[in-house]
C-alpha cells in the first residue's frame, strides 16, 4: 500500500503508525455491501488515469445514480458516454490500465471512497446495449479500496440532474458548443 515516498512523509510528520492502522482497519480488495450501495448511489465520480509515460489526467464522470455497478466482489463497471471526442481518459487507460476512482457524497451525510485498480475498455460487451447512451464499457478490477475522511468536503446540494444524461427512448440532447462554427464541421455522428 505504501512506497518509499509515502513512508518518507509519514516519518517526517510522525504518521507511520496511523497510516498502518488505517490500512489494517479500512483497506480492502473486495467491495463490501456498503461500498456497493455507496458507489451505486452516486451520480458522479472522478477518474484519474495516466499515459504510457506516467503523466496524469483526471476527469469527471457522471450519469444517473446506478450508472456505476459493482458486478463482482472485486470489480465495478461504468459506461462511457458521448463527450468532447478527446478521449483523454480512455486513451490513457488503453496504454496504461492503472486507474484511481474517487466517489464523493456531498449532501447532508458526506462520504468519500477511493478505488484504485486496473481498467479494461470494451466496445463489444453485450451489456452496452442495455445502457442508454453507452458507447463503451470500462471494467475496473479493484486492487485497493478504502474510505477517506470526508471532513473537508463542503456541504453541497444536488439541485437537478444534467439534461444531457442519456435516457432510454429519448433522443440525446446535444451540447450547444458542438454547433459552434469552429467545431460543427468536425463533430462525428454519435456511436449510438
Short mmCIF file of C-alpha atoms in Angstrom, two decimals:
data_model
loop_
_atom_site.label_atom_id
_atom_site.label_comp_id
_atom_site.label_asym_id
_atom_site.label_seq_id
_atom_site.Cartn_x
_atom_site.Cartn_y
_atom_site.Cartn_z
CA UNK A 1 0.00 0.00 0.00
CA UNK A 2 2.86 2.41 0.73
CA UNK A 3 6.04 3.12 -1.24
CA UNK A 4 9.18 4.90 -0.07
CA UNK A 5 7.77 8.35 -0.89
CA UNK A 6 4.73 7.71 1.30
CA UNK A 7 6.90 6.35 4.10
CA UNK A 8 9.31 9.29 3.98
CA UNK A 9 6.47 11.76 4.51
CA UNK A 10 4.76 9.57 7.12
CA UNK A 11 8.03 9.54 9.05
CA UNK A 12 8.52 13.27 8.62
CA UNK A 13 5.09 14.00 10.10
CA UNK A 14 5.03 11.13 12.59
CA UNK A 15 2.06 9.38 10.99
CA UNK A 16 3.51 5.97 10.05
CA UNK A 17 1.67 4.17 12.87
CA UNK A 18 -1.58 5.90 11.97
CA UNK A 19 -1.12 5.07 8.27
CA UNK A 20 -0.51 1.42 9.13
CA UNK A 21 -3.54 1.31 11.42
CA UNK A 22 -5.73 2.82 8.70
CA UNK A 23 -4.65 0.05 6.32
CA UNK A 24 -5.33 -2.57 9.00
CA UNK A 25 -8.85 -1.27 9.63
CA UNK A 26 -10.10 0.26 6.39
CA UNK A 27 -8.19 -1.13 3.37
CA UNK A 28 -9.71 -3.96 1.37
CA UNK A 29 -9.50 -5.57 -2.07
CA UNK A 30 -13.14 -6.62 -2.24
CA UNK A 31 -16.20 -4.41 -2.13
CA UNK A 32 -18.34 -4.60 0.99
CA UNK A 33 -22.12 -4.41 0.68
CA UNK A 34 -21.89 -0.82 1.99
CA UNK A 35 -19.29 0.02 -0.69
CA UNK A 36 -21.60 -1.31 -3.38
CA UNK A 37 -24.58 0.68 -2.13
CA UNK A 38 -22.47 3.83 -1.84
CA UNK A 39 -20.96 3.50 -5.34
CA UNK A 40 -24.26 2.64 -7.00
CA UNK A 41 -26.00 5.63 -5.39
CA UNK A 42 -23.52 8.14 -6.82
CA UNK A 43 -24.41 10.37 -9.82
CA UNK A 44 -20.71 11.12 -10.45
CA UNK A 45 -17.12 10.26 -9.65
CA UNK A 46 -13.64 11.43 -10.59
CA UNK A 47 -11.41 9.21 -12.72
CA UNK A 48 -7.62 9.51 -12.59
CA UNK A 49 -5.56 7.96 -15.39
CA UNK A 50 -2.01 8.30 -16.66
CA UNK A 51 -0.47 7.95 -20.10
CA UNK A 52 2.27 5.47 -21.02
CA UNK A 53 4.90 7.79 -19.54
CA UNK A 54 3.03 8.29 -16.26
CA UNK A 55 1.71 11.80 -16.97
CA UNK A 56 -1.59 12.09 -15.06
CA UNK A 57 -5.02 13.28 -16.09
CA UNK A 58 -8.25 13.47 -14.10
CA UNK A 59 -11.79 13.70 -15.38
CA UNK A 60 -15.34 13.94 -14.11
CA UNK A 61 -17.66 11.05 -14.98
CA UNK A 62 -21.37 11.49 -14.45
CA UNK A 63 -24.60 9.63 -15.04
CA UNK A 64 -27.80 8.66 -13.32
CA UNK A 65 -27.40 7.07 -9.88
CA UNK A 66 -26.54 3.44 -10.57
CA UNK A 67 -24.56 4.12 -13.75
CA UNK A 68 -21.57 2.58 -11.95
CA UNK A 69 -22.29 -1.01 -10.91
CA UNK A 70 -20.37 -3.34 -8.64
CA UNK A 71 -20.57 -6.56 -10.66
CA UNK A 72 -18.21 -8.85 -8.73
CA UNK A 73 -16.56 -8.83 -5.30
CA UNK A 74 -13.53 -7.02 -6.78
CA UNK A 75 -14.95 -5.44 -9.95
CA UNK A 76 -17.06 -2.49 -10.99
CA UNK A 77 -18.19 -1.35 -14.41
CA UNK A 78 -19.25 2.02 -15.82
CA UNK A 79 -20.32 3.23 -19.26
CA UNK A 80 -18.54 5.75 -21.42
CA UNK A 81 -20.93 8.33 -22.87
CA UNK A 82 -20.52 10.73 -25.78
CA UNK A 83 -18.15 13.53 -24.81
CA UNK A 84 -15.83 16.04 -26.40
CA UNK A 85 -14.04 13.47 -28.57
CA UNK A 86 -10.62 13.98 -26.96
CA UNK A 87 -10.69 10.56 -25.23
CA UNK A 88 -8.15 11.66 -22.62
CA UNK A 89 -9.20 9.08 -20.01
CA UNK A 90 -9.99 6.16 -22.30
CA UNK A 91 -6.91 6.82 -24.41
CA UNK A 92 -4.79 6.77 -21.31
CA UNK A 93 -6.24 3.54 -19.98
CA UNK A 94 -5.73 1.90 -23.38
CA UNK A 95 -1.95 2.36 -22.89
CA UNK A 96 -1.81 2.26 -19.07
CA UNK A 97 -4.51 0.28 -17.23
CA UNK A 98 -3.83 1.79 -13.79
CA UNK A 99 -6.75 3.96 -12.61
CA UNK A 100 -7.95 5.72 -9.49
CA UNK A 101 -11.63 6.47 -8.85
CA UNK A 102 -12.86 8.89 -6.22
CA UNK A 103 -16.53 8.75 -5.23
CA UNK A 104 -17.92 11.69 -3.20
CA UNK A 105 -21.24 12.16 -1.44
CA UNK A 106 -21.80 15.88 -0.91
CA UNK A 107 -25.18 16.27 0.79
CA UNK A 108 -26.20 16.07 4.44
CA UNK A 109 -24.19 12.89 5.07
CA UNK A 110 -20.89 13.44 3.29
CA UNK A 111 -18.69 10.50 2.33
CA UNK A 112 -15.77 9.53 0.18
CA UNK A 113 -14.42 6.25 -1.17
CA UNK A 114 -11.29 5.56 -3.23
CA UNK A 115 -10.94 2.65 -5.62
CA UNK A 116 -7.57 2.03 -7.26
CA UNK A 117 -7.05 -0.78 -9.73
CA UNK A 118 -6.71 -1.82 -13.34
CA UNK A 119 -9.19 -1.00 -16.09
CA UNK A 120 -10.15 -2.73 -19.31
CA UNK A 121 -12.05 -0.95 -22.08
CA UNK A 122 -14.68 -2.85 -24.07
CA UNK A 123 -16.58 -1.78 -27.19
CA UNK A 124 -18.37 -5.08 -27.81
CA UNK A 125 -19.62 -6.10 -24.37
CA UNK A 126 -23.27 -7.20 -24.72
CA UNK A 127 -24.15 -5.13 -21.62
CA UNK A 128 -23.59 -1.92 -23.63
CA UNK A 129 -26.91 -2.41 -25.43
CA UNK A 130 -28.84 -2.18 -22.14
CA UNK A 131 -27.32 1.17 -21.13
CA UNK A 132 -28.85 4.20 -22.86
CA UNK A 133 -26.15 6.33 -24.48
CA UNK A 134 -23.24 3.98 -23.71
CA UNK A 135 -20.58 3.77 -26.43
CA UNK A 136 -18.18 1.60 -24.40
CA UNK A 137 -17.83 -0.02 -21.01
CA UNK A 138 -14.95 0.25 -18.58
CA UNK A 139 -14.36 -2.64 -16.18
CA UNK A 140 -12.19 -1.92 -13.18
CA UNK A 141 -10.67 -4.69 -11.10
CA UNK A 142 -10.03 -3.22 -7.67
CA UNK A 143 -6.62 -3.60 -6.03
CA UNK A 144 -7.15 -1.06 -3.23
CA UNK A 145 -10.50 0.05 -1.79
CA UNK A 146 -10.53 2.44 1.12
CA UNK A 147 -12.67 5.23 2.57
CA UNK A 148 -11.26 8.67 3.29
CA UNK A 149 -12.30 11.09 5.97
CA UNK A 150 -14.95 13.41 4.48
CA UNK A 151 -14.26 16.35 6.82
CA UNK A 152 -13.12 18.75 4.07
CA UNK A 153 -15.99 18.02 1.69
CA UNK A 154 -18.25 21.08 1.68
CA UNK A 155 -21.96 20.56 2.16
CA UNK A 156 -23.35 20.91 -1.33
CA UNK A 157 -26.78 20.18 -2.70
CA UNK A 158 -27.64 18.34 -5.89
CA UNK A 159 -30.35 20.54 -7.36
CA UNK A 160 -31.09 18.75 -10.62
CA UNK A 161 -29.59 16.14 -12.86
CA UNK A 162 -27.93 17.12 -16.11
CA UNK A 163 -30.25 17.48 -19.11
CA UNK A 164 -27.56 15.63 -21.10
CA UNK A 165 -27.94 12.32 -19.22
CA UNK A 166 -28.85 9.62 -21.73
CA UNK A 167 -32.36 8.24 -21.29
CA UNK A 168 -33.95 5.19 -22.90
CA UNK A 169 -36.34 6.11 -25.70
CA UNK A 170 -35.23 9.76 -25.81
CA UNK A 171 -33.08 11.46 -28.40
CA UNK A 172 -29.81 12.71 -26.91
CA UNK A 173 -29.57 16.41 -26.16
CA UNK A 174 -26.57 17.81 -28.00
CA UNK A 175 -24.46 20.42 -26.23
CA UNK A 176 -24.61 23.81 -27.91
CA UNK A 177 -20.82 24.06 -28.33
CA UNK A 178 -20.91 21.22 -30.88
CA UNK A 179 -22.79 23.54 -33.25
CA UNK A 180 -20.33 26.44 -32.87
CA UNK A 181 -18.57 27.47 -36.06
CA UNK A 182 -15.07 26.21 -35.14
CA UNK A 183 -16.38 22.70 -34.34
CA UNK A 184 -19.59 21.88 -36.21
CA UNK A 185 -17.91 20.56 -39.36
CA UNK A 186 -15.77 18.06 -37.42
CA UNK A 187 -18.27 16.71 -34.85
CA UNK A 188 -18.64 12.99 -35.62
CA UNK A 189 -22.03 11.26 -35.50
CA UNK A 190 -22.82 9.57 -32.21
CA UNK A 191 -21.80 5.93 -31.96
CA UNK A 192 -25.26 5.02 -30.62
#
